[in-house]
Amino acid sequence: MQKYGLVIHGGAGVILRNEMSPELEAQYRARLAEALAAGYTVLDRGGTALEAVTATINVMEDSPLFNAGKGAVLNADGICELDASIMNGRTLEAGAVAGVHHIKNPINLARDVMQKSAHVMLAGKGAEVFAQSLGYEMMPESYFKTEFRAKQLEKAKELEQTHGAKSASLMQERVTFTTVDDNYLIQQFKWGTVGCAALDQHGNLAAGTSTGGMTNKKFGRVGDSPIIGAGTYANNATCAVSATGWGEFFIRASVAHDISAQMEYQGKSVRDAAAATIAKVGKLGGDGGVIAIDAQGHIAMEFNSPGMYRAYHLAGQPAVVAIYGDEAKQ
Amino acid sequence: MQKYGLVIHGGAGVILRNEMSPELEAQYRARLAEALAAGYTVLDRGGTALEAVTATINVMEDSPLFNAGKGAVLNADGICELDASIMNGRTLEAGAVAGVHHIKNPINLARDVMQKSAHVMLAGKGAEVFAQSLGYEMMPESYFKTEFRAKQLEKAKELEQTHGAKSASLMQERVTFTTVDDNYLIQQFKWGTVGCAALDQHGNLAAGTSTGGMTNKKFGRVGDSPIIGAGTYANNATCAVSATGWGEFFIRASVAHDISAQMEYQGKSVRDAAAATIAKVGKLGGDGGVIAIDAQGHIAMEFNSPGMYRAYHLAGQPAVVAIYGDEAKQ
């Protein structure tokens, strides 16, 4: 019997038990379970991996808890600027959008770039014009903005003023500033990217990723999430991958394609390949994680950060939701 | 003794002896030789691979013959919209810009993103603001535009009107329309991307790519050239690669990283790896080519199109310039 199932993430980073309130933790677990169920339901009724990826990511894009769609981080201008990508492992077709505003579900637009344009990647205003040509509703910027992200931006600008160019690495190193609250704001600056990798009953793989990038980002910065080969890759011959973390390092290591390449060229398992690639990212100085699934239904959830919001559901097994580093890795 | 040298391209495509005037051919050969010499001079005096890549690409960006910098193709709005990327094989640092206007030498801005920002990729207006913060001169759009590219855009719009959505693939298939002139216009629609891969006397590799993308491009389309892992990759442990061709296919195959990965994981030669990856692109339905050099000074110039503007110069050997498919491949 063909195995099927999916694995998802809602971002990796400094996620620690002693800094998470029971209420917030319960909210995250519930939303991850809901997103997982949305995709699993598609797979269970014989739908495609591509549909499952979209359905799953839509739940997380629509939730303010994650850094994607509604509730995404704010750029230096106080606006949500969204990136997403998707790939079909059966055909190696791919679609991506970078730096878009007004799009409620960027993963859907990435899928439409793949299926309804001659292109793989559309950026900025042009991507929005394409969306309008397909009848997408343009959401007001207020739809995306949350109070929490506004506070984060304030904190980021404050750090930038006091620490200048060093503020980015300070945020990264998670220096203890003053309060747990501050830490919570800071630790969430660039995490919360969402992604999904799925295997359907037809034996096809797909992966997708959606994000708002980094708090206080400037200059049209694009991270790994909309980059096919870095944030997202899928190939029926190997695996489907979605990444989350410090995007610059994930681009430099071509993370998603590197995992696929080790399986293709060395015959590695998806888990060993994912672990080796995340080790490379760590050696470069970056952190974050990946989720992946292969055509036999083996999964990987590897990260070198303290935690990663993650979940998986394989046919015939119970669904698993995890957050901290000491919970199920596989 | 440490070997050193470089290999360059000025685009791959339908380049046929019987459709090229002797005058134009001589111009291409002269400009390729000049670009090659600019980079070789840097390497010969002990400069870095990174400097050689930039010096070489600057010559081609400044020449109206190639689809990069001055003389780049026009997008649907009649404007040059430029992409570039660069990577340092020693550090795996990388920089890229996508969809920029007004920047005379986009490869220099990509290098500055790598060396003077915390990011890898900047897109659109934001990248220009970053350039201005570094004191870049903003060139008027008229600097980039040539009469030849204006004619191409006219022809592309005409094809689009008569053939609708099919026009892109018609251009690709190079249907014989009416005259040799028409063919020449059409065959050049998306070719002419420039790139360089270099090995310096310190044993370090670097690669870079610069382009104007596709004639009549819309919706902020981004091709493979600014995508680290697709159009450009460099790693001292394997090779430095720059690609040119139908960008969508090169992204889907993660071309530049795929060549590096075969060397890393299978121990393939740079030439065998490049040939295998170009074969994959062909299987997907795409065409184009790559140039690459490894840390031992072995080069690859692989393409599945009829021709590719290309040249190489290895220390202790004469410089070689080639255009057609029946000339030196290595």
XYZ file of C-alpha atoms in Angstrom:
660
model
C 0.000 0.000 0.000
C 1.232 3.489 -0.877
C 2.202 5.367 2.243
C 1.124 8.967 2.567
C 1.385 11.805 5.031
C 2.844 15.206 5.697
C 5.240 17.111 7.928
C 4.975 20.817 8.723
C 6.824 23.604 10.508
C 5.817 26.983 11.926
C 9.328 28.330 12.383
C 12.497 27.476 14.304
C 14.283 29.581 16.908
C 14.807 30.208 20.573
C 11.670 28.561 21.883
C 12.087 27.597 25.537
C 9.667 26.059 28.025
C 10.432 28.587 30.763
C 9.681 31.542 28.510
C 6.425 30.275 27.024
C 3.146 30.767 28.865
C 0.874 27.695 29.028
C -1.819 29.665 27.198
C 0.439 30.608 24.293
C 1.858 27.100 24.065
C -1.664 25.683 23.899
C -2.527 28.123 21.119
C 0.512 27.092 19.070
C -0.174 23.386 19.539
C -3.814 23.818 18.570
C -3.006 25.802 15.437
C -0.273 23.377 14.349
C -2.726 20.484 14.835
C -5.356 22.332 12.813
C -2.931 23.060 9.962
C -1.746 19.445 9.980
C -5.313 18.147 9.888
C -6.209 20.429 6.973
C -3.454 18.867 4.852
C -3.970 15.327 6.128
C -7.663 15.448 5.251
C -6.741 16.305 1.654
C -4.299 13.380 1.470
C -6.665 10.969 3.177
C -9.401 11.549 0.612
C -6.921 10.966 -2.226
C -6.076 14.607 -2.966
C -2.690 15.710 -4.245
C 0.399 16.603 -2.215
C 0.211 20.052 -3.824
C -3.330 20.610 -2.500
C -2.321 19.361 0.947
C 0.640 21.766 1.078
C -1.581 24.695 0.123
C -4.378 23.789 2.556
C -1.925 23.378 5.444
C -0.059 26.606 4.792
C -3.303 28.561 4.384
C -4.261 27.739 7.997
C -0.942 29.097 9.271
C -1.032 32.132 6.959
C -4.473 32.974 8.321
C -3.346 32.637 11.965
C -1.653 35.654 13.600
C 0.638 33.268 15.545
C 2.998 32.688 12.628
C 5.246 34.929 10.555
C 3.296 34.450 7.324
C 0.202 36.118 5.899
C -1.806 37.722 8.741
C 0.530 38.476 11.635
C 3.712 38.493 9.561
C 6.597 40.628 10.846
C 6.783 44.284 9.782
C 9.529 45.670 7.577
C 11.327 48.954 8.346
C 8.388 50.873 6.838
C 5.935 49.121 9.161
C 4.445 47.013 6.392
C 4.133 43.250 5.912
C 6.182 42.187 2.882
C 5.555 38.557 2.035
C 7.482 35.782 0.274
C 6.369 32.263 -0.664
C 7.316 29.350 -2.892
C 5.970 25.940 -3.868
C 7.278 22.998 -5.876
C 5.695 19.937 -7.451
C 7.962 16.893 -7.053
C 6.269 15.005 -9.890
C 6.986 17.576 -12.601
C 9.708 19.703 -10.964
C 7.472 22.683 -11.698
C 7.860 25.532 -9.239
C 6.404 28.935 -8.398
C 7.460 31.763 -6.103
C 6.600 35.332 -5.143
C 8.869 37.777 -3.322
C 8.146 41.075 -1.600
C 4.379 41.163 -2.123
C 1.842 43.180 -0.145
C -1.962 42.864 -0.096
C -1.990 39.108 -0.821
C -3.867 37.183 1.885
C -2.338 33.816 1.006
C 0.989 34.203 -0.769
C 1.355 30.413 -1.159
C -1.725 30.419 -3.412
C -0.159 33.103 -5.574
C 3.088 31.100 -5.763
C 1.030 28.112 -6.943
C -0.678 30.276 -9.559
C 2.715 31.540 -10.767
C 3.645 27.872 -11.230
C 0.410 26.814 -12.896
C -0.837 29.934 -14.712
C 2.290 31.813 -15.809
C 5.312 30.925 -17.929
C 7.536 31.910 -15.014
C 8.865 30.550 -11.749
C 9.415 33.731 -9.754
C 7.619 37.092 -9.718
C 8.715 39.939 -7.451
C 7.152 43.038 -5.908
C 4.502 45.141 -7.580
C 4.633 42.960 -10.708
C 3.531 39.917 -8.723
C 0.586 41.909 -7.376
C -0.408 42.979 -10.889
C -0.342 39.289 -11.879
C -2.542 38.487 -8.859
C -5.003 41.201 -9.853
C -5.144 39.826 -13.401
C -6.330 36.547 -11.824
C -8.977 38.318 -9.719
C -7.201 38.163 -6.331
C -8.677 40.438 -3.698
C -6.157 43.074 -2.600
C -6.246 43.100 1.198
C -5.615 46.388 3.041
C -2.324 46.511 4.958
C -4.284 46.694 8.209
C -5.461 43.092 7.630
C -1.918 41.778 8.120
C -0.718 43.982 10.988
C -0.917 42.861 14.622
C -0.079 44.736 17.807
C 2.593 42.176 18.691
C 4.454 42.775 15.426
C 4.182 46.542 15.880
C 5.826 46.179 19.309
C 8.552 44.020 17.783
C 9.292 46.620 15.164
C 9.526 49.313 17.844
C 11.942 47.135 19.805
C 13.988 46.398 16.688
C 14.291 50.092 15.844
C 15.262 50.829 19.443
C 18.006 48.188 19.297
C 19.172 49.547 15.965
C 19.490 53.024 17.478
C 21.415 51.872 20.519
C 23.531 49.187 18.853
C 23.638 50.320 15.231
C 24.659 47.746 12.670
C 25.332 45.260 15.466
C 21.646 45.053 16.342
C 20.986 42.290 13.812
C 23.567 40.013 15.365
C 22.473 40.991 18.879
C 18.961 39.906 18.030
C 20.460 36.773 16.647
C 22.596 36.020 19.674
C 19.629 36.687 21.892
C 21.498 38.693 24.456
C 19.414 38.976 27.607
C 18.317 42.573 27.503
C 16.029 43.246 30.409
C 12.899 41.210 30.749
C 11.461 37.957 29.595
C 8.997 40.017 27.609
C 11.795 41.759 25.765
C 13.411 38.446 25.087
C 10.203 37.049 23.755
C 9.834 39.989 21.398
C 13.416 39.715 20.257
C 13.608 35.978 19.863
C 10.660 36.126 17.512
C 12.145 38.797 15.263
C 12.730 36.587 12.286
C 11.193 33.270 13.160
C 7.799 31.862 12.417
C 8.134 31.065 8.717
C 5.696 28.272 7.874
C 6.111 25.296 5.580
C 4.830 21.894 4.606
C 6.142 18.821 2.781
C 3.671 16.155 1.704
C 3.488 12.708 0.068
C 0.151 11.765 -1.465
C -1.503 8.409 -2.212
C -0.359 8.677 -5.827
C 3.272 8.668 -4.647
C 3.824 12.321 -5.494
C 5.725 14.823 -3.370
C 5.287 18.582 -2.947
C 6.684 21.274 -0.653
C 5.862 24.899 0.103
C 7.046 27.753 2.331
C 5.504 31.132 3.278
C 6.987 33.976 5.334
C 7.128 37.635 6.207
C 10.920 37.535 6.495
C 12.737 39.566 9.174
C 11.423 42.314 11.454
C 12.690 45.765 10.400
C 14.013 44.427 7.074
C 15.163 47.066 4.601
C 16.211 47.494 1.023
C 13.836 44.870 -0.391
C 15.665 42.068 1.435
C 14.697 38.607 0.146
C 15.426 35.561 2.313
C 15.485 31.864 1.444
C 11.736 31.192 1.568
C 10.920 32.238 -2.039
C 14.144 30.749 -3.427
C 13.631 27.369 -5.084
C 16.593 25.232 -3.994
C 17.129 27.188 -0.764
C 13.820 27.417 1.163
C 11.807 24.909 -0.879
C 12.538 21.899 -3.099
C 10.617 18.803 -4.172
C 11.540 15.915 -6.441
C 9.691 12.577 -6.516
C 13.083 10.881 -7.006
C 14.304 12.131 -3.630
C 12.224 14.193 -1.199
C 10.206 17.347 -0.513
C 11.769 19.985 1.780
C 10.752 23.258 3.437
C 13.241 25.301 5.465
C 13.022 27.964 8.158
C 15.728 29.990 9.825
C 18.291 32.675 9.163
C 17.619 32.920 5.435
C 20.962 34.299 4.306
C 22.760 31.155 5.481
C 20.116 28.905 3.987
C 20.603 30.549 0.571
C 24.398 30.245 0.751
C 24.096 26.515 1.527
C 21.316 25.872 -1.062
C 19.685 23.980 1.807
C 16.608 22.394 0.238
C 18.406 21.260 -2.933
C 21.435 20.098 -0.940
C 19.269 17.615 0.979
C 17.768 16.325 -2.264
C 21.245 16.088 -3.848
C 22.682 13.937 -1.041
C 19.801 11.504 -1.462
C 20.203 11.479 -5.251
C 23.985 11.258 -5.418
C 24.923 9.446 -2.206
C 21.818 7.396 -1.497
C 21.525 8.939 1.967
C 18.316 8.700 3.976
C 16.242 11.872 4.147
C 17.070 12.210 7.837
C 20.838 11.805 7.416
C 20.808 14.221 4.479
C 18.819 16.823 6.431
C 21.105 16.484 9.456
C 24.232 16.894 7.307
C 22.872 20.026 5.619
C 21.786 21.644 8.889
C 25.276 20.904 10.253
C 26.713 22.810 7.260
C 24.440 25.773 8.003
C 25.635 25.719 11.607
C 29.267 25.666 10.496
C 28.621 28.814 8.450
C 27.172 30.450 11.570
C 23.475 30.162 10.763
C 20.613 28.524 12.572
C 17.166 27.199 11.850
C 15.700 23.945 10.644
C 14.044 21.918 7.912
C 11.201 19.468 7.549
C 11.244 16.870 4.777
C 9.470 13.744 3.571
C 10.629 11.176 1.025
C 8.643 9.091 -1.452
C 8.539 6.159 1.027
C 7.031 8.290 3.776
C 10.174 8.717 5.879
C 10.358 12.145 7.446
C 13.016 14.468 8.830
C 12.602 17.364 11.273
C 16.114 18.677 11.865
C 17.077 21.961 13.530
C 20.051 23.458 15.322
C 18.007 26.081 17.197
C 16.585 25.357 20.671
C 13.131 24.681 19.265
C 11.021 24.392 16.119
C 7.232 24.486 15.857
C 6.554 21.253 13.994
C 4.115 18.414 13.430
C 3.629 15.345 11.263
C 0.950 12.846 10.414
C 1.674 9.631 8.547
C -1.163 7.323 7.483
C -1.750 4.591 10.060
C 0.023 6.503 12.828
C -1.191 9.134 15.278
C -0.535 12.816 14.544
C 2.401 14.309 16.464
C 2.819 17.981 17.416
C 6.076 19.228 18.968
C 7.728 22.527 19.868
C 10.799 22.126 22.078
C 14.165 20.559 21.363
C 13.630 17.693 23.797
C 10.422 16.507 22.124
C 10.083 14.057 19.220
C 12.548 14.821 16.423
C 11.188 11.974 14.319
C 52.622 25.810 -8.846
C 49.040 26.982 -8.247
C 47.095 27.017 -11.479
C 44.881 29.985 -12.187
C 42.582 31.228 -14.896
C 39.020 32.027 -15.812
C 36.165 31.032 -18.103
C 33.411 33.375 -19.260
C 30.162 33.394 -21.214
C 28.142 36.054 -22.993
C 24.964 34.018 -23.395
C 23.843 30.802 -25.077
C 21.206 30.401 -27.784
C 20.572 29.989 -31.474
C 23.826 31.397 -32.766
C 24.510 30.140 -36.280
C 27.335 30.930 -38.723
C 24.993 31.542 -41.654
C 22.975 34.125 -39.725
C 25.854 36.116 -38.270
C 27.533 38.838 -40.323
C 31.350 38.799 -40.296
C 31.314 42.308 -38.813
C 29.067 41.350 -35.893
C 30.993 38.146 -35.267
C 34.242 40.125 -35.132
C 32.686 42.527 -32.635
C 31.573 39.686 -30.365
C 34.978 37.982 -30.511
C 36.770 41.248 -29.750
C 34.555 42.087 -26.795
C 34.787 38.559 -25.352
C 38.594 38.741 -25.674
C 38.610 42.131 -23.971
C 36.436 40.909 -21.089
C 38.601 37.805 -20.705
C 41.779 39.894 -20.669
C 40.357 42.239 -18.014
C 39.853 39.315 -15.641
C 43.050 37.508 -16.598
C 45.118 40.610 -15.903
C 43.705 40.718 -12.370
C 44.561 37.052 -11.786
C 47.999 37.347 -13.376
C 49.050 40.113 -11.016
C 47.902 38.068 -8.010
C 44.447 39.625 -7.588
C 41.462 37.687 -6.255
C 38.994 35.570 -8.193
C 36.286 37.906 -6.942
C 38.028 40.949 -8.472
C 38.578 39.058 -11.733
C 34.892 38.123 -11.961
C 33.836 41.732 -11.394
C 36.369 43.198 -13.864
C 35.357 40.714 -16.581
C 31.631 41.207 -16.149
C 31.996 45.003 -16.082
C 33.401 44.936 -19.641
C 30.385 42.973 -20.870
C 27.902 45.053 -18.866
C 29.362 48.180 -20.472
C 29.130 46.748 -24.007
C 25.794 47.032 -25.842
C 26.410 43.604 -27.435
C 25.301 41.635 -24.378
C 22.063 41.385 -22.415
C 23.474 42.962 -19.249
C 23.942 46.563 -18.135
C 23.998 48.847 -21.210
C 22.123 47.161 -24.046
C 20.090 44.832 -21.835
C 16.724 43.673 -23.177
C 13.648 45.791 -22.455
C 10.777 44.630 -20.270
C 7.120 45.092 -21.257
C 7.281 48.714 -20.089
C 10.260 49.408 -22.347
C 12.718 49.607 -19.455
C 15.881 47.666 -18.638
C 15.350 45.685 -15.423
C 18.575 44.109 -14.266
C 19.559 41.096 -12.153
C 22.982 39.974 -10.938
C 24.644 37.696 -8.400
C 28.125 36.842 -7.178
C 29.597 34.224 -4.833
C 32.916 33.821 -3.051
C 34.005 30.171 -3.047
C 36.390 30.664 -0.143
C 33.772 31.885 2.349
C 30.517 30.809 0.662
C 29.443 34.447 1.006
C 27.054 35.586 -1.705
C 25.255 38.698 -2.931
C 22.474 39.321 -5.432
C 20.188 42.035 -6.767
C 16.951 41.504 -8.698
C 14.850 43.881 -10.766
C 17.017 46.988 -10.426
C 17.024 50.030 -12.723
C 19.558 52.869 -12.928
C 22.543 50.722 -11.836
C 25.343 50.834 -14.444
C 27.072 47.682 -13.171
C 24.664 45.424 -11.278
C 27.462 42.910 -10.524
C 29.190 45.592 -8.424
C 26.001 46.149 -6.455
C 25.643 42.379 -5.919
C 29.215 42.355 -4.570
C 28.376 45.248 -2.251
C 25.281 43.418 -0.998
C 27.629 40.534 -0.159
C 30.329 42.646 1.451
C 28.509 45.661 2.886
C 25.078 44.395 3.956
C 23.884 41.647 6.300
C 21.899 40.185 3.412
C 22.327 38.007 0.360
C 19.549 39.276 -1.891
C 17.952 42.702 -2.332
C 15.136 43.305 -4.812
C 13.674 46.245 -6.708
C 13.506 49.768 -5.375
C 15.019 48.671 -2.059
C 18.210 47.543 -3.792
C 18.441 50.957 -5.463
C 18.019 52.726 -2.121
C 20.874 50.572 -0.780
C 22.983 51.562 -3.811
C 22.251 55.235 -3.205
C 23.268 54.848 0.451
C 26.671 53.708 -0.874
C 26.945 56.655 -3.255
C 26.170 54.848 -6.524
C 25.373 57.123 -9.430
C 21.800 56.588 -10.650
C 22.014 56.308 -14.445
C 19.108 57.581 -16.557
C 17.122 54.869 -18.310
C 18.304 56.213 -21.646
C 21.850 55.075 -20.798
C 20.808 51.417 -20.984
C 18.446 51.500 -23.981
C 19.639 50.639 -27.488
C 17.797 50.792 -30.795
C 18.272 47.055 -31.310
C 16.520 46.226 -28.037
C 13.690 48.647 -28.841
C 13.160 46.790 -32.140
C 13.176 43.479 -30.304
C 10.529 44.677 -27.897
C 8.379 45.856 -30.812
C 8.751 42.442 -32.439
C 7.947 40.659 -29.172
C 4.782 42.698 -28.685
C 3.783 42.022 -32.301
C 4.230 38.271 -31.763
C 2.276 38.463 -28.539
C -0.620 40.156 -30.355
C -0.678 37.651 -33.192
C 0.116 34.515 -31.186
C -1.052 35.409 -27.674
C 0.276 33.320 -24.836
C 1.996 31.052 -27.350
C 4.418 33.783 -28.358
C 6.897 32.890 -25.611
C 7.242 29.345 -26.829
C 7.283 30.474 -30.473
C 10.221 32.700 -29.678
C 11.768 29.750 -27.962
C 11.220 27.340 -30.839
C 12.626 29.900 -33.230
C 10.022 29.379 -35.889
C 11.206 30.929 -39.150
C 9.008 33.974 -39.423
C 9.954 35.912 -42.495
C 13.465 37.200 -42.743
C 16.874 36.522 -41.358
C 16.595 39.883 -39.655
C 13.436 38.826 -37.858
C 15.073 35.616 -36.806
C 18.042 37.464 -35.495
C 15.815 39.719 -33.436
C 13.826 36.802 -32.111
C 16.676 34.464 -31.357
C 18.199 37.117 -29.150
C 15.060 37.735 -27.104
C 16.316 36.217 -23.917
C 19.935 35.398 -24.534
C 23.072 37.346 -23.847
C 23.331 36.965 -20.074
C 26.987 37.323 -19.094
C 29.004 35.436 -16.509
C 32.442 34.521 -15.272
C 34.017 31.822 -13.094
C 37.583 32.318 -11.901
C 40.362 30.566 -9.951
C 43.049 32.811 -8.499
C 46.686 32.202 -7.522
C 45.612 31.794 -3.891
C 43.503 28.781 -4.884
C 40.201 30.603 -4.358
C 37.174 30.362 -6.626
C 34.454 32.915 -7.422
C 31.569 33.185 -9.895
C 29.212 35.921 -11.034
C 26.320 36.456 -13.456
C 24.600 39.605 -14.792
C 21.546 39.915 -17.049
C 18.578 41.901 -18.270
C 16.391 38.783 -18.350
C 13.785 38.297 -21.120
C 12.505 40.753 -23.702
C 8.945 41.899 -22.915
C 9.060 40.359 -19.433
C 6.145 41.267 -17.176
C 4.995 41.023 -13.602
C 8.453 41.486 -12.061
C 9.676 38.185 -13.509
C 12.955 37.025 -11.956
C 15.056 34.424 -13.776
C 17.931 32.251 -12.565
C 20.720 34.836 -12.798
C 20.208 36.451 -9.353
C 19.397 33.129 -7.676
C 22.332 31.684 -5.726
C 22.302 27.951 -6.463
C 20.567 28.379 -9.846
C 22.471 30.969 -11.943
C 25.592 31.270 -9.768
C 27.445 29.113 -7.249
C 31.019 28.902 -5.972
C 32.660 26.666 -3.384
C 36.425 26.170 -3.082
C 35.734 22.502 -2.278
C 34.157 21.945 -5.694
C 33.870 24.600 -8.397
C 32.606 28.018 -9.483
C 29.674 28.120 -11.938
C 27.739 30.721 -13.946
C 24.713 29.759 -16.043
C 22.852 31.270 -18.979
C 19.684 30.145 -20.698
C 15.974 29.756 -20.175
C 16.010 30.806 -16.522
C 12.835 29.056 -15.366
C 14.326 25.645 -16.161
C 17.642 26.562 -14.578
C 15.868 27.463 -11.323
C 13.844 24.245 -11.303
C 17.042 22.182 -11.719
C 19.092 24.281 -9.216
C 21.715 24.179 -11.967
C 24.761 25.839 -10.397
C 24.443 24.034 -7.065
C 23.639 20.742 -8.785
C 27.022 20.807 -10.564
C 28.797 21.543 -7.283
C 26.815 18.781 -5.517
C 27.805 16.090 -8.046
C 31.459 16.976 -7.525
C 31.055 16.990 -3.740
C 28.947 13.865 -3.378
C 29.975 11.732 -6.354
C 33.517 12.923 -6.997
C 32.635 13.754 -10.614
C 34.849 15.988 -12.734
C 33.567 19.504 -13.309
C 32.977 18.693 -16.961
C 31.022 15.489 -16.330
C 28.970 17.222 -13.646
C 28.176 20.171 -15.930
C 27.221 17.856 -18.799
C 24.915 15.810 -16.544
C 23.146 18.914 -15.225
C 22.668 20.435 -18.685
C 21.224 17.077 -19.791
C 18.696 17.355 -16.941
C 17.729 20.857 -18.067
C 17.242 19.518 -21.583
C 15.037 16.707 -20.306
C 12.817 19.283 -18.595
C 12.534 21.130 -21.933
C 14.945 23.976 -21.282
C 18.061 25.117 -23.072
C 21.143 27.141 -22.375
C 24.555 26.490 -20.934
C 27.050 26.883 -18.133
C 30.689 27.715 -17.654
C 32.611 26.409 -14.649
C 36.106 26.072 -13.241
C 37.338 23.858 -10.405
C 40.074 24.444 -7.837
C 42.593 22.544 -10.031
C 41.934 24.765 -13.024
C 39.804 22.300 -15.015
C 37.046 24.050 -16.893
C 33.646 23.185 -18.359
C 31.713 24.997 -21.106
C 28.576 22.919 -21.624
C 25.470 23.957 -23.571
C 22.563 22.299 -25.343
C 21.783 25.313 -27.553
C 23.392 25.689 -31.023
C 25.940 28.181 -29.714
C 27.270 29.990 -26.665
C 29.464 33.092 -26.587
C 32.366 31.879 -24.471
C 36.074 32.184 -23.759
C 38.709 30.958 -21.340
C 42.274 31.692 -20.383
C 44.322 29.371 -18.178
C 47.818 30.363 -17.040
C 50.478 28.967 -19.364
C 48.026 28.416 -22.219
C 46.759 30.715 -24.960
C 43.396 32.464 -24.552
C 40.527 30.815 -26.473
C 37.397 32.580 -27.742
C 34.493 30.577 -29.242
C 30.930 31.145 -30.386
C 29.507 28.237 -32.388
C 28.701 24.705 -31.359
C 31.409 23.180 -33.532
C 34.212 25.195 -31.931
C 36.228 24.297 -28.827
C 34.020 23.050 -26.004
C 37.039 22.674 -23.731
